[in-house]
Coordinates of C-alpha atoms in Angstrom, one line a residue:
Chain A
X98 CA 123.8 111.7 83.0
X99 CA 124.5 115.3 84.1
X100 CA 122.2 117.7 85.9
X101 CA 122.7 119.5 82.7
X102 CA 121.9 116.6 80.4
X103 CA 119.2 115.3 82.7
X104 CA 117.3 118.9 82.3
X105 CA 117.6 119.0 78.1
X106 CA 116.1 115.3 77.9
X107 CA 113.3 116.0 80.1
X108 CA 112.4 119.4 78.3
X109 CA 111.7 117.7 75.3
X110 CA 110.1 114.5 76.6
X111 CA 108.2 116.9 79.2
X112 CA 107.9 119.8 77.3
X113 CA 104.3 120.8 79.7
X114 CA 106.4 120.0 82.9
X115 CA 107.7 123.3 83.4
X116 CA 104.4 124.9 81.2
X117 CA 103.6 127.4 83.7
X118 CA 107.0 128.9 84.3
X119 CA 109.9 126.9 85.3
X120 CA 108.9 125.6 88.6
X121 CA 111.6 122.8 88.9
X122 CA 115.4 123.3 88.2
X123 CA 118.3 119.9 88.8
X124 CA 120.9 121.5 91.3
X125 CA 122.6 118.4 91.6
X126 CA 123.6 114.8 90.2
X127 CA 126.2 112.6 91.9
X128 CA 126.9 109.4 92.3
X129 CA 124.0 107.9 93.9
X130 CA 122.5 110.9 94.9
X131 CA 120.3 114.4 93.3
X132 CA 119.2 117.7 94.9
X133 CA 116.4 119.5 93.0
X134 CA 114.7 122.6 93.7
X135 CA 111.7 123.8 93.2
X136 CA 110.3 127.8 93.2
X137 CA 107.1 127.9 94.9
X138 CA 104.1 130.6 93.9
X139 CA 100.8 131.5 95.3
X140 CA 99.5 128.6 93.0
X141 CA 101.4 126.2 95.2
X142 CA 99.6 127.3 98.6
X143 CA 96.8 126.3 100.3
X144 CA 94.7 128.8 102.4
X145 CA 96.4 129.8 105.7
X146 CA 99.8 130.5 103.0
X147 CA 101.2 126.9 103.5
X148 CA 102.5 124.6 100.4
X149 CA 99.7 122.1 99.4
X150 CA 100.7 118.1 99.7
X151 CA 99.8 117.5 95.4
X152 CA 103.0 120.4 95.0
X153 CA 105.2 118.3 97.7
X154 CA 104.3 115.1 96.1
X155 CA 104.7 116.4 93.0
X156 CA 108.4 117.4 94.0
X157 CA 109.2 114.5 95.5
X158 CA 108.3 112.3 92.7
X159 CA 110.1 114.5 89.7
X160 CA 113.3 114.2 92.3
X161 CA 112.9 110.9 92.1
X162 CA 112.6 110.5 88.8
X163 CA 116.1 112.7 88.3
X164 CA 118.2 110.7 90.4
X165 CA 116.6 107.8 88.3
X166 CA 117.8 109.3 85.0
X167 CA 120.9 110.1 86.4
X168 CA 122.2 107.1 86.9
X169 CA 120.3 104.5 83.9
X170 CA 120.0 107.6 81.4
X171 CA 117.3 109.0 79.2
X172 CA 114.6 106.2 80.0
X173 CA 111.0 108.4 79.3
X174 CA 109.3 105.2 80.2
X175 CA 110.4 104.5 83.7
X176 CA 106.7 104.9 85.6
X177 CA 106.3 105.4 89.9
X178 CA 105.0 102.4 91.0
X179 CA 104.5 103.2 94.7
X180 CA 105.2 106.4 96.7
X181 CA 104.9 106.7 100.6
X182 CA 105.4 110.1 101.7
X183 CA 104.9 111.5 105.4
X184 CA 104.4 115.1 105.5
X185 CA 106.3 116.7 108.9
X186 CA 105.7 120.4 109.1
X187 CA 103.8 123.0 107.4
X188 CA 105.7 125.0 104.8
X189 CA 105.5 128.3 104.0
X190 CA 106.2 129.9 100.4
X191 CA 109.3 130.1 98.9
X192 CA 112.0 127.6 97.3
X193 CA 111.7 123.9 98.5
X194 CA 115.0 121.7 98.4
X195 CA 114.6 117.6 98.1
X196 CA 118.0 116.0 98.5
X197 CA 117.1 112.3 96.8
X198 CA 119.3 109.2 97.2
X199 CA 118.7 106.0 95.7
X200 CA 118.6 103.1 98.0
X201 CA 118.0 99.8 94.7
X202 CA 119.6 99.6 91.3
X203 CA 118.1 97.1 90.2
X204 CA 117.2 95.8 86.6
X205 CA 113.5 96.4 87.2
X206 CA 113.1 98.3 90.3
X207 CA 114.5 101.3 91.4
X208 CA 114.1 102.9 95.0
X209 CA 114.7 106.2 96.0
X210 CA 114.4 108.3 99.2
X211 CA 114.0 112.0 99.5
X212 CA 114.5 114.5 102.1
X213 CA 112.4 117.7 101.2
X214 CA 113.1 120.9 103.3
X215 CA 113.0 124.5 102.7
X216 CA 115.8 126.5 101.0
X217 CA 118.8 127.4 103.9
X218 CA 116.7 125.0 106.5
X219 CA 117.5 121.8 107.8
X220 CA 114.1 121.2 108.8
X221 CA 112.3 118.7 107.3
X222 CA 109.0 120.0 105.7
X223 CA 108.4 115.5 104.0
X224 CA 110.2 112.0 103.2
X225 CA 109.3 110.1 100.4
X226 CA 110.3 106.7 99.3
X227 CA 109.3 106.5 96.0
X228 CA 109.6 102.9 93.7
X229 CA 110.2 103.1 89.9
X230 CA 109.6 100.4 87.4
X231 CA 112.0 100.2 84.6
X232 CA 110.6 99.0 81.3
X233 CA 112.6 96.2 80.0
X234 CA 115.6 96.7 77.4
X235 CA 114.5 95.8 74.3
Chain B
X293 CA 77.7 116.7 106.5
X294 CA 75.9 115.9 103.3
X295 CA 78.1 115.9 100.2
X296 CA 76.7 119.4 99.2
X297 CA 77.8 120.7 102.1
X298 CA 80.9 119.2 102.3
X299 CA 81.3 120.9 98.7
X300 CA 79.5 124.1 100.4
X301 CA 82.1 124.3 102.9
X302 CA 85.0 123.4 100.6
X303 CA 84.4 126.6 98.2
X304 CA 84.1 128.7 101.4
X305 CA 87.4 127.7 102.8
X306 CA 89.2 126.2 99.8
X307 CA 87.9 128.2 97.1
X308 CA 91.3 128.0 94.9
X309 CA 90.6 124.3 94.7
X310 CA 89.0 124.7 92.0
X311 CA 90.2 127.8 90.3
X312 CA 91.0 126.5 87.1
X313 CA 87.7 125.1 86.7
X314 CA 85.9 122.7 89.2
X315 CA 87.7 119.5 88.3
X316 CA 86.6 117.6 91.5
X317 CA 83.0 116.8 92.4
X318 CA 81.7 115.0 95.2
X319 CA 79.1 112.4 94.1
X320 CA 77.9 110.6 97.3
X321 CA 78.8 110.7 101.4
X322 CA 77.6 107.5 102.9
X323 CA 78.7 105.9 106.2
X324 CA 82.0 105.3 106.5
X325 CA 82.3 105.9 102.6
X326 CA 82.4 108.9 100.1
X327 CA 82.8 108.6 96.1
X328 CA 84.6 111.6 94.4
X329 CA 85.1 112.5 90.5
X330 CA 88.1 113.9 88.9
X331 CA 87.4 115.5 85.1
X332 CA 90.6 115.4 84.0
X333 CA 91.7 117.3 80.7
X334 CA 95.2 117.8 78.8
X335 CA 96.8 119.6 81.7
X336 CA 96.3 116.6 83.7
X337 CA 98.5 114.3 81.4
X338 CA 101.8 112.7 80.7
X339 CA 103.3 112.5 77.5
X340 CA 101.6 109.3 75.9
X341 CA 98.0 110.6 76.7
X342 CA 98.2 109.3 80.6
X343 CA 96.9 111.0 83.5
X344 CA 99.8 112.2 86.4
X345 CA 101.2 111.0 89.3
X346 CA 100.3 114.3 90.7
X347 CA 96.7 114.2 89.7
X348 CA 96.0 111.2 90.7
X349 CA 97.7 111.9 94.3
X350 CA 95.5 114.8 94.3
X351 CA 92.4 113.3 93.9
X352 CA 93.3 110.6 96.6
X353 CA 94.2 113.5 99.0
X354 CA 90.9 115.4 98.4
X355 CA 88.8 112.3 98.3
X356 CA 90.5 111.2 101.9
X357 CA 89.3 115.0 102.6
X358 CA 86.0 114.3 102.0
X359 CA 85.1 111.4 103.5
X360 CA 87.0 112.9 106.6
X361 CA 84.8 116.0 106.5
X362 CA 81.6 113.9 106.1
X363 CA 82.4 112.3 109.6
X364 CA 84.0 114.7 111.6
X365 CA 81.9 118.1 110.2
X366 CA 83.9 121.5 109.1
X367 CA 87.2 120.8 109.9
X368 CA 89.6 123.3 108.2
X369 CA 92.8 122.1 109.9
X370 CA 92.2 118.6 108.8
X371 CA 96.2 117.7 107.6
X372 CA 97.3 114.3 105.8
X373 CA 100.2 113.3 107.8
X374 CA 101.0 110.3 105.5
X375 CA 99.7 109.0 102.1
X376 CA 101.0 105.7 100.7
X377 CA 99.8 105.3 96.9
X378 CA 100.2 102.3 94.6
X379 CA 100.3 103.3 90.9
X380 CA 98.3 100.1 89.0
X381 CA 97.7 100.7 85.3
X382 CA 98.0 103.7 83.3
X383 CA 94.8 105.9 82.9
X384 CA 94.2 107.7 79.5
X385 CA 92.1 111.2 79.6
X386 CA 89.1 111.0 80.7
X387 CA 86.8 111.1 84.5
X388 CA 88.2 109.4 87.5
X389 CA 86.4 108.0 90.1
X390 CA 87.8 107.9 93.6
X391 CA 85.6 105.2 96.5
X392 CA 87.3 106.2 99.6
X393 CA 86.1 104.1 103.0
X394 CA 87.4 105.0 106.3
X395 CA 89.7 102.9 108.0
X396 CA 89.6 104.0 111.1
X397 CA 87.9 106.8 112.9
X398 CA 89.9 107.9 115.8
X399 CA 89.9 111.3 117.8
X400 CA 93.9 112.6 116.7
X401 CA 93.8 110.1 113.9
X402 CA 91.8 109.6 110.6
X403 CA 93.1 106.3 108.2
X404 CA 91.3 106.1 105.2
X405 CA 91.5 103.9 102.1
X406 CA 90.8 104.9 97.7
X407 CA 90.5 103.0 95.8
X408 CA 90.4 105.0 91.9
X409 CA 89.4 103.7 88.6
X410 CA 88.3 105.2 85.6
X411 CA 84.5 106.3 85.0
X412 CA 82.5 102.8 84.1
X413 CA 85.3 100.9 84.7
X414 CA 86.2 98.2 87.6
X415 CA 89.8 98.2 86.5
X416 CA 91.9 100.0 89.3
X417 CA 94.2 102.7 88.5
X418 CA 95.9 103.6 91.4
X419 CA 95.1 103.0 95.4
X420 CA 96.4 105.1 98.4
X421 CA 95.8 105.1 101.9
X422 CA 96.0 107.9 103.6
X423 CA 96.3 109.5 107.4
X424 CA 95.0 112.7 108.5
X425 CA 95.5 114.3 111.9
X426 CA 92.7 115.8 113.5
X427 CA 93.5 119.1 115.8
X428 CA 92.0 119.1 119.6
X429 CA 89.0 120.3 119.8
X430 CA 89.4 124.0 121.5
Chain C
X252 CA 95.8 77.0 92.8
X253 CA 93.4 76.2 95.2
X254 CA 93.5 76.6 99.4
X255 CA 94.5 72.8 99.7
X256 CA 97.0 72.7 97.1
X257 CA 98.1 76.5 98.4
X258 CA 98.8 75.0 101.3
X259 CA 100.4 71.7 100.3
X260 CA 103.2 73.6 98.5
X261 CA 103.5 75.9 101.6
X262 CA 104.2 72.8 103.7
X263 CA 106.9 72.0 101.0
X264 CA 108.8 75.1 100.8
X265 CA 108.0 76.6 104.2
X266 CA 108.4 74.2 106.1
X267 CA 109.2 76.0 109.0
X268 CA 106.7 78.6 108.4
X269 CA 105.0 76.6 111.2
X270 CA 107.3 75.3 113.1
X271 CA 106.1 76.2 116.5
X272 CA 102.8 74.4 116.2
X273 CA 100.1 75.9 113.0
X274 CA 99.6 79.4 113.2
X275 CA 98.3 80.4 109.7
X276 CA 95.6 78.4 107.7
X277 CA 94.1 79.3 104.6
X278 CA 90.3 79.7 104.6
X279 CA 89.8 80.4 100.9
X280 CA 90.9 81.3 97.9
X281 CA 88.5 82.7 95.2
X282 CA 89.4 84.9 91.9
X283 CA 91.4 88.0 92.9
X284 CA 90.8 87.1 96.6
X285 CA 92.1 84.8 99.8
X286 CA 91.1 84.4 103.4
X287 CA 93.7 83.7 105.6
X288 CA 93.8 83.2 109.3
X289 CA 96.5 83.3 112.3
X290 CA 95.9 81.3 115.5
X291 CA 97.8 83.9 117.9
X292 CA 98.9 82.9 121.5
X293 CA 100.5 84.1 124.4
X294 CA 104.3 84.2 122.3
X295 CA 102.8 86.9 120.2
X296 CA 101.3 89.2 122.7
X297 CA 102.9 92.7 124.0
X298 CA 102.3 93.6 127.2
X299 CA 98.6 94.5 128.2
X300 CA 97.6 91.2 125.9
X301 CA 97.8 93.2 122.7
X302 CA 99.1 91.4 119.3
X303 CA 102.5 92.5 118.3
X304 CA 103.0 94.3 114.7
X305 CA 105.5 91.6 113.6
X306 CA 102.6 89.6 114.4
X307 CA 100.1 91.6 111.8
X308 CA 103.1 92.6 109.5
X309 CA 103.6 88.7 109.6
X310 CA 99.7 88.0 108.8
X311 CA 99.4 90.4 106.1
X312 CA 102.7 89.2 104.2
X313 CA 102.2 85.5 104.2
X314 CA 98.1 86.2 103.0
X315 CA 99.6 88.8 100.1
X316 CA 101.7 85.5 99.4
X317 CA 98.9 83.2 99.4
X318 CA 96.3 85.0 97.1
X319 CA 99.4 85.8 94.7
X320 CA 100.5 81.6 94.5
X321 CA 96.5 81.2 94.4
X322 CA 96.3 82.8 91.2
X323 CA 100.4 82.9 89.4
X324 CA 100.8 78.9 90.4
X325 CA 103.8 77.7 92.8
X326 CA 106.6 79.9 92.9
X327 CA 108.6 80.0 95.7
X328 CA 110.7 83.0 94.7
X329 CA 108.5 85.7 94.8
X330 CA 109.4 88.0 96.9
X331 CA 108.0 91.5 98.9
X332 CA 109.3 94.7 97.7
X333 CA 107.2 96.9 99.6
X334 CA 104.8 96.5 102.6
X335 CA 102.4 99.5 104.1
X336 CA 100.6 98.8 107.1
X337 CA 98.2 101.1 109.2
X338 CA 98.0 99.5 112.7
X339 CA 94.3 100.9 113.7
X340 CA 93.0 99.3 116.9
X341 CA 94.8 96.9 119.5
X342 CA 94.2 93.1 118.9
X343 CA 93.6 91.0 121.9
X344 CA 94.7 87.4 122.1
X345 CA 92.6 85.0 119.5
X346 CA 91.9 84.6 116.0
X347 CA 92.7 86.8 113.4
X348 CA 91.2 87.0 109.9
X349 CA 93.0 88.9 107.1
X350 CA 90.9 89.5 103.5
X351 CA 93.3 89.7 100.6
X352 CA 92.3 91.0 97.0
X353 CA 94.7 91.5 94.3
X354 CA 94.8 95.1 93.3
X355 CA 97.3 94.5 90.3
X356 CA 98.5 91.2 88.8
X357 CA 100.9 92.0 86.3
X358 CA 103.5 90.1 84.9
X359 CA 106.8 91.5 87.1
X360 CA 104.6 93.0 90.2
X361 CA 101.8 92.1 92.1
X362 CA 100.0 94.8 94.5
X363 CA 97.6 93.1 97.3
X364 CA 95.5 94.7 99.7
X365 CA 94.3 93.1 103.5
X366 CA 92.3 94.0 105.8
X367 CA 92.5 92.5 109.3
X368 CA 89.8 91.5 111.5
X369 CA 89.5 89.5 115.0
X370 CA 87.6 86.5 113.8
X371 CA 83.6 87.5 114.0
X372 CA 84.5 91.4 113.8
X373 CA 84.4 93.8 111.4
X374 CA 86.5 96.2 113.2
X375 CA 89.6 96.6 111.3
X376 CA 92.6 95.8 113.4
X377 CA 95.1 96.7 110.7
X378 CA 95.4 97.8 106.8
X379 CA 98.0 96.6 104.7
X380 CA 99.2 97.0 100.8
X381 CA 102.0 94.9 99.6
X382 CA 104.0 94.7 96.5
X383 CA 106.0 91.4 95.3
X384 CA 108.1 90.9 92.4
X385 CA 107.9 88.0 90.6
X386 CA 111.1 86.5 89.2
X387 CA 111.4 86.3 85.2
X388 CA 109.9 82.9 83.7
X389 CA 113.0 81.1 82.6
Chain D
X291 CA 117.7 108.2 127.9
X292 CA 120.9 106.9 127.6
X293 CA 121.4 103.3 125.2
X294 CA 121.7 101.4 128.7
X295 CA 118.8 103.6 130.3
X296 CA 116.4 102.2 126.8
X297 CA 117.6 98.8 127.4
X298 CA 117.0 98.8 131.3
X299 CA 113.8 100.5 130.6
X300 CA 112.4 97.6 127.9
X301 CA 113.8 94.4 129.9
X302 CA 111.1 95.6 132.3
X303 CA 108.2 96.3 130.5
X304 CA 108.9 94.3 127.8
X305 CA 110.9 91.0 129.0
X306 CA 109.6 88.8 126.6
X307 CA 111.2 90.6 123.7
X308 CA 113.7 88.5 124.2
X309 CA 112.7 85.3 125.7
X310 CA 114.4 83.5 122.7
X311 CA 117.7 84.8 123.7
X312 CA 118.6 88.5 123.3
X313 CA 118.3 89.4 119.7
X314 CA 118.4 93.2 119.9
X315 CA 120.4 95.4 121.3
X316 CA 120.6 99.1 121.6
X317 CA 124.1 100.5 119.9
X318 CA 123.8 103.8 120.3
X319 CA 121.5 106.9 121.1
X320 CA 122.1 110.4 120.2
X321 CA 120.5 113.4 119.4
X322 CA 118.0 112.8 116.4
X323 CA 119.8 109.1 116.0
X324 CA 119.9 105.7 117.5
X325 CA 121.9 102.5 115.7
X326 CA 120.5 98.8 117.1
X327 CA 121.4 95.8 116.6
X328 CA 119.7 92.1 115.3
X329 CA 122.1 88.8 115.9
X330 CA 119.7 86.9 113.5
X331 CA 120.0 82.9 113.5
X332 CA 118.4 79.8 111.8
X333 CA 115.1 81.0 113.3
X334 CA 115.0 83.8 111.3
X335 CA 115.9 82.6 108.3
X336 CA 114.0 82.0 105.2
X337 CA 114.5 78.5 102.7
X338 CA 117.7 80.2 100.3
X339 CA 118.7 81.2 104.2
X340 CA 117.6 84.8 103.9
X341 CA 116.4 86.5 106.6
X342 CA 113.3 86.9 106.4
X343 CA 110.8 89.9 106.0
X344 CA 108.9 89.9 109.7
X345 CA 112.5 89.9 111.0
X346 CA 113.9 93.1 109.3
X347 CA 109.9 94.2 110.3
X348 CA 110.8 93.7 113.9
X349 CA 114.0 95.7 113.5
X350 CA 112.7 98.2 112.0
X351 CA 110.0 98.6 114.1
X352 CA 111.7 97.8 117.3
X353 CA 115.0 100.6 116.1
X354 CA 112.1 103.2 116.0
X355 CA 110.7 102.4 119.2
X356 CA 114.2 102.6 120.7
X357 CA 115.1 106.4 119.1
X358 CA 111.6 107.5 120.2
X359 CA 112.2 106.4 123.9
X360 CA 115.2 108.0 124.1
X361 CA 114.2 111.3 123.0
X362 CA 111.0 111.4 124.9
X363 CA 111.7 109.1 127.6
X364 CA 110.3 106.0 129.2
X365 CA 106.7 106.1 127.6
X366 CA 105.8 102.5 127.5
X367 CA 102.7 103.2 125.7
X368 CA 103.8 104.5 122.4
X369 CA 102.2 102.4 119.6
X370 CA 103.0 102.3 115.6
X371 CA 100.5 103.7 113.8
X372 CA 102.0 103.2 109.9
X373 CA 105.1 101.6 108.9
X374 CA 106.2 101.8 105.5
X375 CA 109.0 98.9 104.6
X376 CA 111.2 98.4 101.0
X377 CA 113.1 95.2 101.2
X378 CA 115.8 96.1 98.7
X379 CA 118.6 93.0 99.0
X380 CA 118.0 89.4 100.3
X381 CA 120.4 89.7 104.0
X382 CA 122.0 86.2 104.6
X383 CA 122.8 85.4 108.1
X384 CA 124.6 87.4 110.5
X385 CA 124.4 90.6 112.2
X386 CA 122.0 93.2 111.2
X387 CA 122.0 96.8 111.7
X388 CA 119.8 99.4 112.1
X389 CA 120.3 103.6 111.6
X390 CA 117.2 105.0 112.6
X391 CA 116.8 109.1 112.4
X392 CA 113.9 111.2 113.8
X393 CA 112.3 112.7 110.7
X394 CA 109.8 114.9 112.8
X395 CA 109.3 115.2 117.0
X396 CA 105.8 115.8 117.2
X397 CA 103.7 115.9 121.0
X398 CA 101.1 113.2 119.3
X399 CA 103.2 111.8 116.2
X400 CA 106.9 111.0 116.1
X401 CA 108.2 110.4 112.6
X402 CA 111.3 107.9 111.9
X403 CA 113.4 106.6 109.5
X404 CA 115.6 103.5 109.7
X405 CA 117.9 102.0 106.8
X406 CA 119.4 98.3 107.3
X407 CA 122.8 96.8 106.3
X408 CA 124.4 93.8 107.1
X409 CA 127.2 94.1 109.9
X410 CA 130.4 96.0 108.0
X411 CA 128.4 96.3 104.6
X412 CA 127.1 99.7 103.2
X413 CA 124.4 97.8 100.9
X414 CA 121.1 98.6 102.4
X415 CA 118.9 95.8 102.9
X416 CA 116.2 97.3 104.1
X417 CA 114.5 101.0 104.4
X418 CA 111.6 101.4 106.7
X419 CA 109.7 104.8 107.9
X420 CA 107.6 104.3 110.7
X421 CA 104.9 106.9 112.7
X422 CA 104.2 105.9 115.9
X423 CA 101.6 107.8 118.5
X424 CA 102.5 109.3 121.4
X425 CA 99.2 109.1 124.2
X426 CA 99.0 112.7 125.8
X427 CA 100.3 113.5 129.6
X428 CA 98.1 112.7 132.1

C-alpha cells in the first residue's frame, strides 16, 4: 500500500485517531521501510515544555503500525503485542520524525524498529522495537 | 510519601495530568508496591470497544511514577529511560487497575514492574516494566 | 506436564543442554507457574566473581521454556521471539532460583515473567519477560 | 579505542571470554559504530543445528560492550542494566555478525543497538538494544 492509500484506510477504520486535529501525517512508504510525522502541541508536553513518553509511544507504535500496512495491506486487526522503547533525550515542541523499518515478515509476527528524532535533527529523541500479531487469513 | 501526597504533589507539578478530567487515581502506596486506577471512557478506545496501546502505556508509566515517588519523595525530574510492555488480552471500557512493585531501588536507577488488569478481574491485560533515572541529589 | 516428566523430555531433546555436568533442575511446576534452578560455577563468573548475563539470560529462557512445556505438553519447537531482561544486582557464585508465571497462554504466543533470586534471597538479581511462539498444531 | 586497543584491553580483564577458543572478535570501531564477530560451532548450536538464543545473547551483549569501550574508553566496570532481544530467523552455523550503533552517549547510561546476520546475508537474525551503566569518575 501507498502512503496515500495507507492514510484513507486508516481514516475510516480510525476515524478518532486524528479527532483532535491531525496530529499524525505518512511521509513515506518504501519497500521495507516508513517515515511518519507527527505535529506536536502544548497537549503533547509535559511541565518544563518537553514531549511526554504516552505521545512518543504513541508515535512510535502508529509508525509501526504504517510500515505494517504497507507492506500486508488494509489488515485493521493486526494488534502490538510487545513494545520496548528507550527514551534518549528530552524533546522539545515541535514536529517529531520516526523513520520505521521492519526487521520480520512473517505469517504471524511482524517486527519493526523505529528511530524517532526531531524534524531537521539527527538526534535521537527514542527507539522502539515494536512486535505485531497478524490475525490469521481466513 | 503517602498516596495522597503523592497525588498532592502530582497536581502541584503535573497539574495537566489530569486536565481532561482526573482519569488516574492512586489507591494505595505500600512498601515496595503502589496500586493505581485508570477510568477509562470512549476517548480511551480502539475501534471494536478496546482500550489503547497509548492508554494503557500511560497508565504503566504513571503507575511506575508513583510507586517511584512513594520511595524516593518529590522527585520532579524522575524520567523513564526505558519501558518494555507486553500487550495480553484486549480490555473493553471500563477501570483499569495498575499493581506496580519495585524491582530494584538503586540511587541513578529505579526498575519497576505492572502488572494491569481490569477492575475485579485477575485476568492480565497488559504488563510493562519500566526504568526511571533518578538525578544526583544537588 | 509435570517437573519429572518436564525434565525427562528435556533430557530427550536437549541433550546437551547439560552437557558440561547439570546446571539447571526443575524444582516445581504448578498451574501458571515453575521453579527452576541453575548450579553456577567458576565457567560462568565475570571477573570480580559476578554471574555473567548470558548466564541469567540463559536461566530465564530455559525456565520461560519449562513453565510453557509444563502447561502446552512436549513440544520441542517452540521457540523465543522476544526476551527483556533488567539485570538489577550482581550475582556471586552459587545457586540461582528463577520464579516463572505465565502471563499469557494463548494459542500462537506465550508471555512468561521470572524473577531471579540467589537461592534463600529475596533480593532480585534480575527481571525477565519472554515471549515464545508456538508452532501451528498439524 | 581503536578495534585492536578493545581487544588488548578485554584479553586482560576478561581472559576467560574466550577460554573455549576465540569466539569473538572486534571488526571494526568507528564513530557511533562497531561490527564484531561470533565463529559459532557445535557448542552453540541448538537440536535442528540452530544457534542458539544465549549465543546471539552473548553477541549482542558482548557487541555493545565493545562500541561502548571504544567510545568511552577502557572502563572495565560498565555493566548491562536492560537488554531487549527479538530473535527473528533461526541462524544455522557459521559466522555471525554484529552492527551495533550508539543510540544515546550518556555520563551514567549508554544506549545501543545491534542487528545480527549471518556472514554475507542481509536477513537479520537477531535485533537487540541494550543500556548498560557507566559508574561515575573517581
Amino acid at each position: 500500500m501507498t502512503a496515500d492509500a495507507v492514510t484513507g484506510f486508516l481514516e475510516e477504520v480510525f476515524p478518532e485517531m486524528n479527532r483532535a486535529g491531525r496530529i499524525f501525517t505518512i511521509d513515506t512508504i518504501e519497500p521495507g521501510r516508513a517515515i511518519v510525522r507527527a505535529r506536536t502541541d502544548a497537549t503533547h508536553l509535559r511541565p518544563g515544555g518537553t514531549v511526554s513518553g504516552p505521545t512518543l509511544f504513541s508515535l512510535a507504535d502508529f509508525a509501526a503500525y504504517v510500515v505494517i500496512l504497507g507492506h500486508i495491506g488494509p489488515q485493521a486487526l493486526a494488534v502490538t503485542t510487545n513494545l520496548n522503547i528507550n527514551f534518549l533525550t528530552r524533546a522539545g515542541p515541535g514536529e517529531l520524525v520516526a523513520r520505521c523499518r521492519i526487521l520480520k515478515l512473517g505469517k504471524r509476527l511482524v517486527v519493526t524498529d523505529c528511530d524517532i528524532t526531531a524534524d531537521g535533527s539527527d538526534d535521537l529523541i527514542a527507539q522502539a522495537s515494536a512486535t505485531y500479531s497478524i490475525p490469521p487469513a481466513r
